[in-house]
CSV table of C-alpha atoms and ligand atoms in Angstrom, one decimal:
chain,number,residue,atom,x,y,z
J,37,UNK,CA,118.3,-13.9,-4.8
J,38,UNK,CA,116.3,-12.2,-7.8
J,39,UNK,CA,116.4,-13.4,-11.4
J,40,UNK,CA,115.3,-11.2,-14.3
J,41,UNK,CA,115.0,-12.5,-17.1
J,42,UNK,CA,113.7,-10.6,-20.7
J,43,UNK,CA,110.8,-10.8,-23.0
J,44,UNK,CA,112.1,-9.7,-26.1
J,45,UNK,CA,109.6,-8.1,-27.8
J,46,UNK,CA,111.4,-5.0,-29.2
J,47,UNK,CA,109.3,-1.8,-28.3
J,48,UNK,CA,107.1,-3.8,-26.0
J,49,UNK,CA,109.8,-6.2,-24.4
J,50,UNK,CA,109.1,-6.0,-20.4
J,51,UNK,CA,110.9,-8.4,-17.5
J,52,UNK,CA,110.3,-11.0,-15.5
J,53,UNK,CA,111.6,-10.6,-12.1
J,54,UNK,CA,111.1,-13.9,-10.3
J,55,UNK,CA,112.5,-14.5,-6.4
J,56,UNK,CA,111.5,-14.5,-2.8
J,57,UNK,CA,110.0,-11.5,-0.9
J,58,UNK,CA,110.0,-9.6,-4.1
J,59,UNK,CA,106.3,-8.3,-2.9
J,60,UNK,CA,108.0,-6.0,-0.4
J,61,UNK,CA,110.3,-4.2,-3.2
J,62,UNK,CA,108.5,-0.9,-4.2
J,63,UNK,CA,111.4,-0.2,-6.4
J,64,UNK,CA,110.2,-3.1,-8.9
J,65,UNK,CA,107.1,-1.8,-9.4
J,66,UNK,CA,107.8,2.1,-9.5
J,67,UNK,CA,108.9,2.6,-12.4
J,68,UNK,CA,106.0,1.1,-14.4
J,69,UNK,CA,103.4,3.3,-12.4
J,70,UNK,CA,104.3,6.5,-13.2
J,71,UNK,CA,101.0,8.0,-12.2
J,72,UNK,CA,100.4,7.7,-8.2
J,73,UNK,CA,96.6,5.2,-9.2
J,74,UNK,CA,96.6,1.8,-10.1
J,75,UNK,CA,93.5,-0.9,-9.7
J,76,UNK,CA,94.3,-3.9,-8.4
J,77,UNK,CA,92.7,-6.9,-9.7
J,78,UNK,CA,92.7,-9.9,-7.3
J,79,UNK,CA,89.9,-12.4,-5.8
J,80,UNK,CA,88.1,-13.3,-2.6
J,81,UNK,CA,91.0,-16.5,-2.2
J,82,UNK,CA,93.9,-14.7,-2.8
J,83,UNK,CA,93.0,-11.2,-1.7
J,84,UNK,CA,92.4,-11.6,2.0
J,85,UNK,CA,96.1,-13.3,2.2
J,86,UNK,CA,98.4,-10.6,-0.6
J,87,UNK,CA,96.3,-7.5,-1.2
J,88,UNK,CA,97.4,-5.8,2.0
J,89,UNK,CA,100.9,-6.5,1.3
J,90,UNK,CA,101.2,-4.8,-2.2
J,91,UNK,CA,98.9,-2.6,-1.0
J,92,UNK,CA,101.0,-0.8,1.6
J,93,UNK,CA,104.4,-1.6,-1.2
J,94,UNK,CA,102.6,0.9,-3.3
J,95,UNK,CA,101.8,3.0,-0.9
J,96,UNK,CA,105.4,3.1,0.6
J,97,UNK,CA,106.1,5.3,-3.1
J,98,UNK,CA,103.4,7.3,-2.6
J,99,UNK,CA,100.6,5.2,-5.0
J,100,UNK,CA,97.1,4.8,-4.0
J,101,UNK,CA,95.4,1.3,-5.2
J,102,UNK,CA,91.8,0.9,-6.0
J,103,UNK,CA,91.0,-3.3,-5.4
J,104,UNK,CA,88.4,-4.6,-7.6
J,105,UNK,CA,88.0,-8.5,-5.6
J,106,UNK,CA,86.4,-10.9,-7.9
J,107,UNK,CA,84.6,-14.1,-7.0
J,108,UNK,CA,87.3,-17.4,-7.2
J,109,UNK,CA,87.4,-19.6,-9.9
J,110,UNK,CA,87.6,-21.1,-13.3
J,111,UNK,CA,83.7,-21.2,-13.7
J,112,UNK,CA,84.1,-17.5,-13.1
J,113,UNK,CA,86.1,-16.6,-15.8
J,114,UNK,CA,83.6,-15.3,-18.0
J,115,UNK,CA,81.4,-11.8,-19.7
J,116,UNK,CA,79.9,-11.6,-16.5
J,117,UNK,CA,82.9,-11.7,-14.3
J,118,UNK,CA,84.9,-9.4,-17.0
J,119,UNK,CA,82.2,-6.9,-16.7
J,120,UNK,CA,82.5,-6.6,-13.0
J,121,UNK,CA,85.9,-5.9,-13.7
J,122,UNK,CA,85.0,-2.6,-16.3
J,123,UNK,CA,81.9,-1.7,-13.4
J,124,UNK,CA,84.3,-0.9,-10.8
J,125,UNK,CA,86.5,1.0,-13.1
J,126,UNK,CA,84.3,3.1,-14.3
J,127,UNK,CA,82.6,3.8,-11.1
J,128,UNK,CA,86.1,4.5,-9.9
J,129,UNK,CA,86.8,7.0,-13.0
J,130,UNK,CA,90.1,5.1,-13.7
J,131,UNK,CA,91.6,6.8,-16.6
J,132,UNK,CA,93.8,5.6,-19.5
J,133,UNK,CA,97.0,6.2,-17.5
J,134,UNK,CA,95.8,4.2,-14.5
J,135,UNK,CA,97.7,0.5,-14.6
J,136,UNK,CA,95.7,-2.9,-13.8
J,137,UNK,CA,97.7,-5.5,-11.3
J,138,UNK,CA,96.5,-8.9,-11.5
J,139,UNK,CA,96.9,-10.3,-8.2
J,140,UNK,CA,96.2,-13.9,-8.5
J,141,UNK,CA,96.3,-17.4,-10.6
J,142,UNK,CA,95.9,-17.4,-14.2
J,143,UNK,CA,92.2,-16.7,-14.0
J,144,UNK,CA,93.3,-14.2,-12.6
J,145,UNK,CA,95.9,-12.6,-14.6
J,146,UNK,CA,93.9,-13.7,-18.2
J,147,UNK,CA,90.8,-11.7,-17.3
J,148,UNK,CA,92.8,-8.7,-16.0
J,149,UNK,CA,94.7,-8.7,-18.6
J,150,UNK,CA,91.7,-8.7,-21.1
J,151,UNK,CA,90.3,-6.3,-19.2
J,152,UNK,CA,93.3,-3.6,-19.7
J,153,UNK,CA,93.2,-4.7,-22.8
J,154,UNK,CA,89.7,-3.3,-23.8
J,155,UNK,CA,89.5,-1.1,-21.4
J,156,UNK,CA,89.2,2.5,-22.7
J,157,UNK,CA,91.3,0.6,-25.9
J,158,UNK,CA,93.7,-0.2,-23.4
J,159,UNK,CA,95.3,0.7,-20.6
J,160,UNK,CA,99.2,-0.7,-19.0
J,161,UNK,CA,98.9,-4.0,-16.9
J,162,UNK,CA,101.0,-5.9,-14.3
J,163,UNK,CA,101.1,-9.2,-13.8
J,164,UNK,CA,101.8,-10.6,-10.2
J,165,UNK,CA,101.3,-14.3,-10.3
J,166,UNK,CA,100.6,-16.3,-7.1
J,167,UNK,CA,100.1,-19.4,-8.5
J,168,UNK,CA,103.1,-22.3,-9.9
J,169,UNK,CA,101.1,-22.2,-13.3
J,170,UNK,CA,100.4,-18.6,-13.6
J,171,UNK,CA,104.3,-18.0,-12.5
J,172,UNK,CA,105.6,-20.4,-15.2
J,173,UNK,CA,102.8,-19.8,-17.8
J,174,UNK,CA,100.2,-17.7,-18.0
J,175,UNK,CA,101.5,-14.9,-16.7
J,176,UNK,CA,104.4,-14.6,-19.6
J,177,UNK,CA,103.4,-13.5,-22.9
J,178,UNK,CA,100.3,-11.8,-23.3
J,179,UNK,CA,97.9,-14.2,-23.9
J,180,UNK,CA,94.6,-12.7,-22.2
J,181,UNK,CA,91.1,-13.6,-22.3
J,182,UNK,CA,87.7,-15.5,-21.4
J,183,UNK,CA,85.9,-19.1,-21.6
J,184,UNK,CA,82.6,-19.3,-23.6
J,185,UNK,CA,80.4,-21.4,-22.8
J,186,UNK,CA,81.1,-23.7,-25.9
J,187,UNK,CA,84.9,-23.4,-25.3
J,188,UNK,CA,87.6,-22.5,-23.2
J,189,UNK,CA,89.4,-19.5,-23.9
J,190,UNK,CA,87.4,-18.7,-26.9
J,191,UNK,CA,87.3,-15.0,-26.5
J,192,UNK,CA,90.4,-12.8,-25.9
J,193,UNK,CA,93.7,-10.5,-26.9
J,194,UNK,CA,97.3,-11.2,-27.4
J,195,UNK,CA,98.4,-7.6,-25.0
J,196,UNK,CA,101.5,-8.1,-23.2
J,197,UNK,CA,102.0,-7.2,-19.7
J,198,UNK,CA,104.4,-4.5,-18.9
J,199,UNK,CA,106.0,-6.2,-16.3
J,200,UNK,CA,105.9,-9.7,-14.2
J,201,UNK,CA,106.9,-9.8,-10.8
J,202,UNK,CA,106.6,-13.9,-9.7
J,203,UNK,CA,107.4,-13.4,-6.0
J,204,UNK,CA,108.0,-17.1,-5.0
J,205,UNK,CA,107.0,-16.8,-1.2
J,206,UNK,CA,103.1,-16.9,-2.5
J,207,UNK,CA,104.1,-20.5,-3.0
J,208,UNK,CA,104.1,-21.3,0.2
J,209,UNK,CA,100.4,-20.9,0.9
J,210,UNK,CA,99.2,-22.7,-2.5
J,211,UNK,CA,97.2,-26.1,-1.9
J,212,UNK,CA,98.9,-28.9,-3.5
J,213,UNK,CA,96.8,-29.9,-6.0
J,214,UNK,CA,97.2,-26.4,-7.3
J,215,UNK,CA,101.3,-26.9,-6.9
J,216,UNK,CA,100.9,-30.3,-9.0
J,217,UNK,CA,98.4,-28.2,-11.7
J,218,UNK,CA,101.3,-26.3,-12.0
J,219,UNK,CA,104.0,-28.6,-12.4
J,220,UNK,CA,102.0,-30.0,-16.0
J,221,UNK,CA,102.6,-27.3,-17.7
J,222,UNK,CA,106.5,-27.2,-16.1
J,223,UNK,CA,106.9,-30.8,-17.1
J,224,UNK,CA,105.6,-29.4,-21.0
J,225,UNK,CA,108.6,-27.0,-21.3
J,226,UNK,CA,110.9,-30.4,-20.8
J,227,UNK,CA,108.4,-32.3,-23.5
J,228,UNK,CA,108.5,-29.8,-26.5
J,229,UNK,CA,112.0,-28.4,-26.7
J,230,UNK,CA,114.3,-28.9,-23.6
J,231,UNK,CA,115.1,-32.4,-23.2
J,232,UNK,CA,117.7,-31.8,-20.3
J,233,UNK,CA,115.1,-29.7,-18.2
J,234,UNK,CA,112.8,-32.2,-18.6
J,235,UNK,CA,116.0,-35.2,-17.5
J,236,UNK,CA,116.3,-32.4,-14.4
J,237,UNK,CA,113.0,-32.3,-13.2
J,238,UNK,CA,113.2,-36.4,-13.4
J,239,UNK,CA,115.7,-36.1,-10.9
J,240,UNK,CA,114.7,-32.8,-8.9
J,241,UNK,CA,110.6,-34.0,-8.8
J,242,UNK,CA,110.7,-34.3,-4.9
J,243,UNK,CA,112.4,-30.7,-4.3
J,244,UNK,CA,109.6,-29.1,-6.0
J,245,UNK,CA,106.7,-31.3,-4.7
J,246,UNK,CA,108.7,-30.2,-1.2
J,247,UNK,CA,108.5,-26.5,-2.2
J,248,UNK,CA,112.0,-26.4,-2.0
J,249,UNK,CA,112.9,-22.4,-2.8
J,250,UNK,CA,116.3,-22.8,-5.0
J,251,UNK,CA,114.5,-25.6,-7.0
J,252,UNK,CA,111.4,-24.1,-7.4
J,253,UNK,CA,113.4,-20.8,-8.6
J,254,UNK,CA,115.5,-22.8,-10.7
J,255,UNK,CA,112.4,-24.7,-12.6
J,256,UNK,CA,109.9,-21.1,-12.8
J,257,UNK,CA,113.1,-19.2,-14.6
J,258,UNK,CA,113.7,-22.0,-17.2
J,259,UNK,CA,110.3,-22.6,-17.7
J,260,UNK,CA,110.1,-18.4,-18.4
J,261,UNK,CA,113.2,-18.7,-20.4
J,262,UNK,CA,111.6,-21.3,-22.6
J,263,UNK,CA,108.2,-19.4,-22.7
J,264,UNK,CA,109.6,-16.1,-23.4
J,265,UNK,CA,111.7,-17.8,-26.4
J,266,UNK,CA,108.8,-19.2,-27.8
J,267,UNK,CA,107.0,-15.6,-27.8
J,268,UNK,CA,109.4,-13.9,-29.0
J,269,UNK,CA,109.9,-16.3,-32.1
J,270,UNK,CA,106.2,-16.0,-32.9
J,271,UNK,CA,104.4,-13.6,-30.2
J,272,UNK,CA,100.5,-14.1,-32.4
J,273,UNK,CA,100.8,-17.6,-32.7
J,274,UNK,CA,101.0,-17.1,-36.7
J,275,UNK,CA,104.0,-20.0,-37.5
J,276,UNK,CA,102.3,-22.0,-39.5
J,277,UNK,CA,105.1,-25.0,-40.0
J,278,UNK,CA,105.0,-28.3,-38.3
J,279,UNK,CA,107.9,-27.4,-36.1
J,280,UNK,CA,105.1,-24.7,-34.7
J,281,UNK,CA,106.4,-22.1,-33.1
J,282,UNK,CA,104.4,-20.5,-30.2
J,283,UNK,CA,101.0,-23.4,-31.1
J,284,UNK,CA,103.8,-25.9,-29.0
J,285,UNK,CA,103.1,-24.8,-25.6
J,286,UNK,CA,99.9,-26.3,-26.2
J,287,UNK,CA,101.0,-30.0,-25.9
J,288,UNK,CA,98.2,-31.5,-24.2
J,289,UNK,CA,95.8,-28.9,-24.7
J,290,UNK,CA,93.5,-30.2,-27.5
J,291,UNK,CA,92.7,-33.1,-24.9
J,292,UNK,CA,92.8,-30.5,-22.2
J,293,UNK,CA,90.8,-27.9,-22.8
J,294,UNK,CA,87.6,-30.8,-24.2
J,295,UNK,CA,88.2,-32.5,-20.6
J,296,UNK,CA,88.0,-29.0,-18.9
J,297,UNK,CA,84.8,-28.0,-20.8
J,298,UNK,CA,83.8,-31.1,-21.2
J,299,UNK,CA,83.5,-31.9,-17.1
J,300,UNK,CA,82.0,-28.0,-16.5
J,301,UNK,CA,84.8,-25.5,-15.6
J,302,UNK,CA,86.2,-25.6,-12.4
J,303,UNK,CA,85.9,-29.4,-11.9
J,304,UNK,CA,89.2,-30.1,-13.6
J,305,UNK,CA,91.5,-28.4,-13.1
J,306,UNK,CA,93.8,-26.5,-16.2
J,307,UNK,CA,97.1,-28.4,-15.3
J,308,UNK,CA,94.9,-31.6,-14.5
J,309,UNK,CA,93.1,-31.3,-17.7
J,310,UNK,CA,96.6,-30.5,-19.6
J,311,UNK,CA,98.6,-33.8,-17.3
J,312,UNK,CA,95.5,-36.3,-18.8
J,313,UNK,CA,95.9,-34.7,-22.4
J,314,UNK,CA,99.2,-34.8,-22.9
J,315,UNK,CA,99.3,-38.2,-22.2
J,316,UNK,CA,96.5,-38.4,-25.1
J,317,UNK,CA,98.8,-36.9,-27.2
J,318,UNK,CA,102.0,-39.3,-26.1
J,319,UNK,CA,100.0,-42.3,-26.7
J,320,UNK,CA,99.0,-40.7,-30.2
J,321,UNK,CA,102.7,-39.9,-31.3
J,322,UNK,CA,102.8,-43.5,-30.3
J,323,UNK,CA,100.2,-44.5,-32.4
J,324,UNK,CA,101.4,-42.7,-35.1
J,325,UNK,CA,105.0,-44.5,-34.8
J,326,UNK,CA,106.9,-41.6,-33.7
J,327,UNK,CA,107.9,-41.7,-30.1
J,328,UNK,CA,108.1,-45.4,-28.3
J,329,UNK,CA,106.2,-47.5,-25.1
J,330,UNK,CA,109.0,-46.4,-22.9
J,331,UNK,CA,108.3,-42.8,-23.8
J,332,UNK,CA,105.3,-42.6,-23.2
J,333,UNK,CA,106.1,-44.6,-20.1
J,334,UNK,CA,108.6,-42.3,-19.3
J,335,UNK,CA,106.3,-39.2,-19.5
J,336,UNK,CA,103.1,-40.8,-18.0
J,337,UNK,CA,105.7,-41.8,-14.5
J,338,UNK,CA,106.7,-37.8,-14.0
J,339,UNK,CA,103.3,-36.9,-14.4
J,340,UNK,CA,102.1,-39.6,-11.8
J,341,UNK,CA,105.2,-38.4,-9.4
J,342,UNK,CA,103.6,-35.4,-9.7
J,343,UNK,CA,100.1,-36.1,-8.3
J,344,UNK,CA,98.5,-35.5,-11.8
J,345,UNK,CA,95.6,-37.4,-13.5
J,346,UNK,CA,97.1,-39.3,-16.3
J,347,UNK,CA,93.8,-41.5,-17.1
J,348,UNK,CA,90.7,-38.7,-19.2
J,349,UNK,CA,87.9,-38.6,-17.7
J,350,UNK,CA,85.2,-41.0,-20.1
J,351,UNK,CA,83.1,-38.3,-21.8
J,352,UNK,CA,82.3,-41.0,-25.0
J,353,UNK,CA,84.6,-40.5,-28.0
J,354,UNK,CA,82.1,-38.1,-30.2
J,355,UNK,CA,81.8,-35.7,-27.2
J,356,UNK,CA,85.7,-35.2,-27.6
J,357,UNK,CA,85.6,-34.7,-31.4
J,358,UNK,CA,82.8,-32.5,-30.9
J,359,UNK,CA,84.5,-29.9,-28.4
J,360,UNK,CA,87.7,-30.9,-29.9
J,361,UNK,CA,86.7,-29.2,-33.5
J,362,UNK,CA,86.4,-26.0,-31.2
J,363,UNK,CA,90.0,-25.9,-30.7
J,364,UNK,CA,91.4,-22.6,-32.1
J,365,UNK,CA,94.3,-24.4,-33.7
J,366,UNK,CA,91.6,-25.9,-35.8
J,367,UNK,CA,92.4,-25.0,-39.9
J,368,UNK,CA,89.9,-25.1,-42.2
J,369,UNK,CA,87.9,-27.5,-40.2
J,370,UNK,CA,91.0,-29.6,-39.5
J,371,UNK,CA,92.1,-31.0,-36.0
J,372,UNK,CA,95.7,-30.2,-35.1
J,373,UNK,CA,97.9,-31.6,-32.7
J,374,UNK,CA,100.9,-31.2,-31.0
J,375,UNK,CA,102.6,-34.2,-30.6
J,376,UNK,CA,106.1,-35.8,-29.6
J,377,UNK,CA,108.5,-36.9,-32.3
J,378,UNK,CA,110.8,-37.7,-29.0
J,379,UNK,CA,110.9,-36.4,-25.7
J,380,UNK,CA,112.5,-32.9,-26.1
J,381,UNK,CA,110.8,-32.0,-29.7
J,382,UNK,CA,107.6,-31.6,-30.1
J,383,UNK,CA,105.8,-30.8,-33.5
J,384,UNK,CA,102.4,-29.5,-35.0
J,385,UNK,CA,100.6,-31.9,-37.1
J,386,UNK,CA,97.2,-32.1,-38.8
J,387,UNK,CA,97.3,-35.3,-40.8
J,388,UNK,CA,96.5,-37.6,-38.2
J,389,UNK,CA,94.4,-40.4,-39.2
J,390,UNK,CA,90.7,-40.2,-37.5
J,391,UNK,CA,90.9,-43.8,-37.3
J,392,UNK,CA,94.2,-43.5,-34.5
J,393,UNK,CA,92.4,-40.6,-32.9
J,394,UNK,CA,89.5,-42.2,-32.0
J,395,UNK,CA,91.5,-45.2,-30.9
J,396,UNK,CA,93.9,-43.1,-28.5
J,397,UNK,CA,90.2,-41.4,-27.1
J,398,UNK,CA,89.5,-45.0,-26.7
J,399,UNK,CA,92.3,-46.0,-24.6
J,400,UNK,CA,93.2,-43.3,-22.4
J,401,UNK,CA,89.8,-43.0,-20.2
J,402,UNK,CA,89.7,-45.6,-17.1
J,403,UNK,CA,89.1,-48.8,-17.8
J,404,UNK,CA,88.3,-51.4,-14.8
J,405,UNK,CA,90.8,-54.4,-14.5
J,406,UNK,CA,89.8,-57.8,-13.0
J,407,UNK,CA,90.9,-56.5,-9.6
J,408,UNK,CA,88.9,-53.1,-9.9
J,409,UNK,CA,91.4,-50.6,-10.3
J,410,UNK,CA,91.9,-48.6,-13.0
J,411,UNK,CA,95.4,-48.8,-14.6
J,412,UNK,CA,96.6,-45.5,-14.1
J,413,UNK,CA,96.4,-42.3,-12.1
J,414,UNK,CA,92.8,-41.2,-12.6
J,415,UNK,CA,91.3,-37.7,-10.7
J,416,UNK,CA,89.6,-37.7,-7.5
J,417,UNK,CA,86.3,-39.3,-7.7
J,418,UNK,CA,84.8,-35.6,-7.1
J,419,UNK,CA,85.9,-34.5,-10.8
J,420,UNK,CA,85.0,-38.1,-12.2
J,421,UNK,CA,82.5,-38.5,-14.6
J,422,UNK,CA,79.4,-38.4,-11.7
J,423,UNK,CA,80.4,-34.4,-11.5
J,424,UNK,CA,80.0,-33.8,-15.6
J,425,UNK,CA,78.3,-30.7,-16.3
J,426,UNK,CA,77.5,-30.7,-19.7
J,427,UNK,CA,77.2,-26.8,-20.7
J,428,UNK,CA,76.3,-27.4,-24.3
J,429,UNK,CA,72.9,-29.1,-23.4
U,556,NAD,P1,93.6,-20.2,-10.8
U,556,NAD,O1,93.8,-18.8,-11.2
U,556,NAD,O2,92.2,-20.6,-10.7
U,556,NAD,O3,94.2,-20.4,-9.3
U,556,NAD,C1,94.1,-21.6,-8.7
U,556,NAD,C2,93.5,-21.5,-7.3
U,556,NAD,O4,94.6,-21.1,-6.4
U,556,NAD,C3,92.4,-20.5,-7.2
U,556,NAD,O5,91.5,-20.9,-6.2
U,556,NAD,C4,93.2,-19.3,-6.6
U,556,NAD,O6,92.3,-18.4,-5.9
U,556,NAD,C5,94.1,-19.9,-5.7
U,556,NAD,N1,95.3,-19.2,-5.4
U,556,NAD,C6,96.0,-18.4,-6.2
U,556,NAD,N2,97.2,-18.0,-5.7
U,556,NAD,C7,97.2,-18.5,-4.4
U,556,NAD,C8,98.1,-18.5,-3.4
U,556,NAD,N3,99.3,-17.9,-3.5
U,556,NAD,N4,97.8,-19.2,-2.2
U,556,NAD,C9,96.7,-19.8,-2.1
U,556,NAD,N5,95.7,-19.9,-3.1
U,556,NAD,C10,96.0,-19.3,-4.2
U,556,NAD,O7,94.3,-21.3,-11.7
U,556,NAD,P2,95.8,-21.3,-12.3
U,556,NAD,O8,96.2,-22.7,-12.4
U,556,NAD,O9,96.7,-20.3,-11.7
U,556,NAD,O10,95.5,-20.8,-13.8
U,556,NAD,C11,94.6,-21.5,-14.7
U,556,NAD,C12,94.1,-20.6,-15.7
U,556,NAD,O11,95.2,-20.1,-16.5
U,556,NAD,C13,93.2,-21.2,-16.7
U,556,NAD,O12,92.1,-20.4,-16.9
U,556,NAD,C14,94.0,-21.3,-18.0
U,556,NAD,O13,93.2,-21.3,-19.2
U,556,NAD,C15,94.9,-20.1,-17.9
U,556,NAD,N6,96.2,-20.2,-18.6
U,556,NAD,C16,96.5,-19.2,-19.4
U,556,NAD,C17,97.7,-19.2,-20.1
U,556,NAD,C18,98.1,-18.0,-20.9
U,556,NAD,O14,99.1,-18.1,-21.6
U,556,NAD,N7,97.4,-16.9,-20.7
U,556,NAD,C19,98.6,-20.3,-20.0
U,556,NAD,C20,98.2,-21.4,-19.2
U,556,NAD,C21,97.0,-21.3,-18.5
U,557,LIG,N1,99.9,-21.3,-22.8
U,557,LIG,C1,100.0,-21.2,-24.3
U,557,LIG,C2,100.6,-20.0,-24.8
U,557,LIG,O1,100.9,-19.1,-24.0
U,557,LIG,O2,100.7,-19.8,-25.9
């Protein structure tokens, strides 16, 4: 069974078809690729197992593909990689009219879709997500871009996709970490505005860890329900209040994307980064007298069901001020944060005393108890602290 559900974004609104098999239906994709040319954008992981596929789709309605295959991963998502991605359209004389598919994870889909959007000042993109988190997130609402060295994310376009197709069978072939990466930002959707989503996926945890289909379809269309909401109450991110508009799907992010910077892309992963941080930012609300122990309790318990890190990484406290006054929701030199006023409603909030910062900073990375173990989930000890790549040096 296929859901659509709707973007609404007047001119520019586009669907978001999400179901099983939904690779093999030519139909889907035909009537956004009115020329008989489109590049596919996909890399060397994710290629060899889905390019064929779409590949001969396409072809079944008479369009030919050109695959640009870039190399895998989060440290690639960069100029470099970007231009490899303008180097084979140009060699390939694609024109203004010729679409760009991202095939792939949100790497993926957030370079291809900076790519269209510079590309000869734009040209329409697809978005095909094969990951949990690019299916429930990244692929939905047009957020596109590249990491800088000095920060993640720190270059890029708001250009909206003219279609997503989230065909759930790529699932199936995703490790698990990368399942439990995407399940953070599933879990956010319950934390900032859907309380009963979040009470659901306390209950239906072990479906989805199980890859169960009708869960896993059930959690990806709420999640896009509450995405495309959010976008289409404040597509720029330009809602200034404290109830925030689109700035609330970054819950966790401001501890996130420091840990994922700060420990060298790749070694963190996004949803690992995001599981740690919004713990930070629970035990902050806390701090701060909003939200209670057994909240944050009750948040840090899904994220440990889920196989997420929910103790930072130790990168000293000044290192996570310092790449934390890169984050773009930063206002005239101010930190903001999204935090909980209760599980369900989340707000924006730039007041917060640097005194309760730096003591959250303090107690969310591992700590060694008599028996040495640390108190709480903490990452693999290949993404500890002994793997830090410091970038800025
Ligand atoms: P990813 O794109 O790196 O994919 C994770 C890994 O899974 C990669 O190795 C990939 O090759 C592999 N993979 C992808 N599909 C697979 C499949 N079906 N089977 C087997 N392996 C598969 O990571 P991600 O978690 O999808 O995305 C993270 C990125 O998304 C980050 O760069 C983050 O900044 C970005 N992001 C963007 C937005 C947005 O709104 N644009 C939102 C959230 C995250
Ligand atoms: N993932 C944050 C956003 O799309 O705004």
């Amino acid at each position: 069974m296929m859901q659509t559900l709707t973007v609404g974004l007047g001119e520019r609104s586009y669907p978001i078809h999400i179901g099983s098999g939904l690779l093999d239906h030519a139909e889907l994709l035909k009537d956004h690729l009115p020329r008989q040319r489109a590049a596919i954008v996909s890399n060397t992981t994710v290629a060899p197992l889905y390019l064929e596929k779409l590949q001969n789709t396409l072809r079944s309605v008479g369009i030919s593909s050109t695959p640009v295959i870039l190399p895998d991963g989060e440290e690639y998502k960069n100029a470099d990689t970007l231009n490899l991605i303008y180097d084979a359209l140009l060699a390939n004389r694609c024109e203004r009219t010729t679409p760009l598919i991202a095939l792939g994870g949100g790497v993926i889909g957030d370079m291809t879709g900076y790519a269209a959007a510079t590309y000869l000042r734009g040209v329409p993109f697809i978005q095909i997500p094969t990951t949990l988190l690019a299916q429930v997130d990244s692929s939905v609402g047009g957020k596109t871009g590249i990491n800088h060295p000095l920060g993640k994310n720190m270059i890029g376009a708001f250009y909206q996709p003219q279609l997503v197709l989230a065909d759930t069978d790529t699932l199936n072939t995703l490790p698990d970490n990368e399942l439990a990466a995407g399940l953070a930002e599933v879990i956010k959707y319950g934390l900032i505005r859907d309380l009963p989503f979040f009470e659901w996926l306390e209950q239906n945890l072990g479906k989805l860890l199980a890859r169960d289909t009708e869960a896993l379809q059930y959690a990806i269309a709420r999640s896009c329900r509450n995405k495309a909401e959010v976008v289409a109450a404040d597509e720029c991110e330009r809602d200034g209040r404290e109830s925030g508009g689109r700035a609330l799907l970054n819950l966790g992010h401001t501890f996130g994307h420091a840990i994922e910077s700060g420990m060298g892309y790749g070694n963190w992963l996004h949803g690992e980064g995001v599981a740690a941080g919004t713990i930070m930012a629970a035990d902050l609300s806390q701090r701060l007298g909003w939200i209670g122990a057994q909240d944050v309790a009750r948040t840090r318990n899904l994220f440990e069901r889920a196989g997420l890190p929910t103790v930072a990484p130790d990168l000293g406290t000044e290192k996570y001020l310092d790449l934390m006054g890169l984050d773009k929701k930063v206002e005239g030199g101010k930190l903001r944060f999204v935090l909980l006023k209760e599980i369900g409603r989340a707000v924006v909030y730039g007041e917060v005393p640097e005194g309760l910062l730096r003591q959250t900073l303090q107690a969310c990375v591992p700590f060694d108890q008599a028996d040495g173990t640390t108190s709480h989930s903490t990452k693999p000890a290949s993404g500890q602290v002994a793997g830090y790549q410091d970038r800025h040096d």
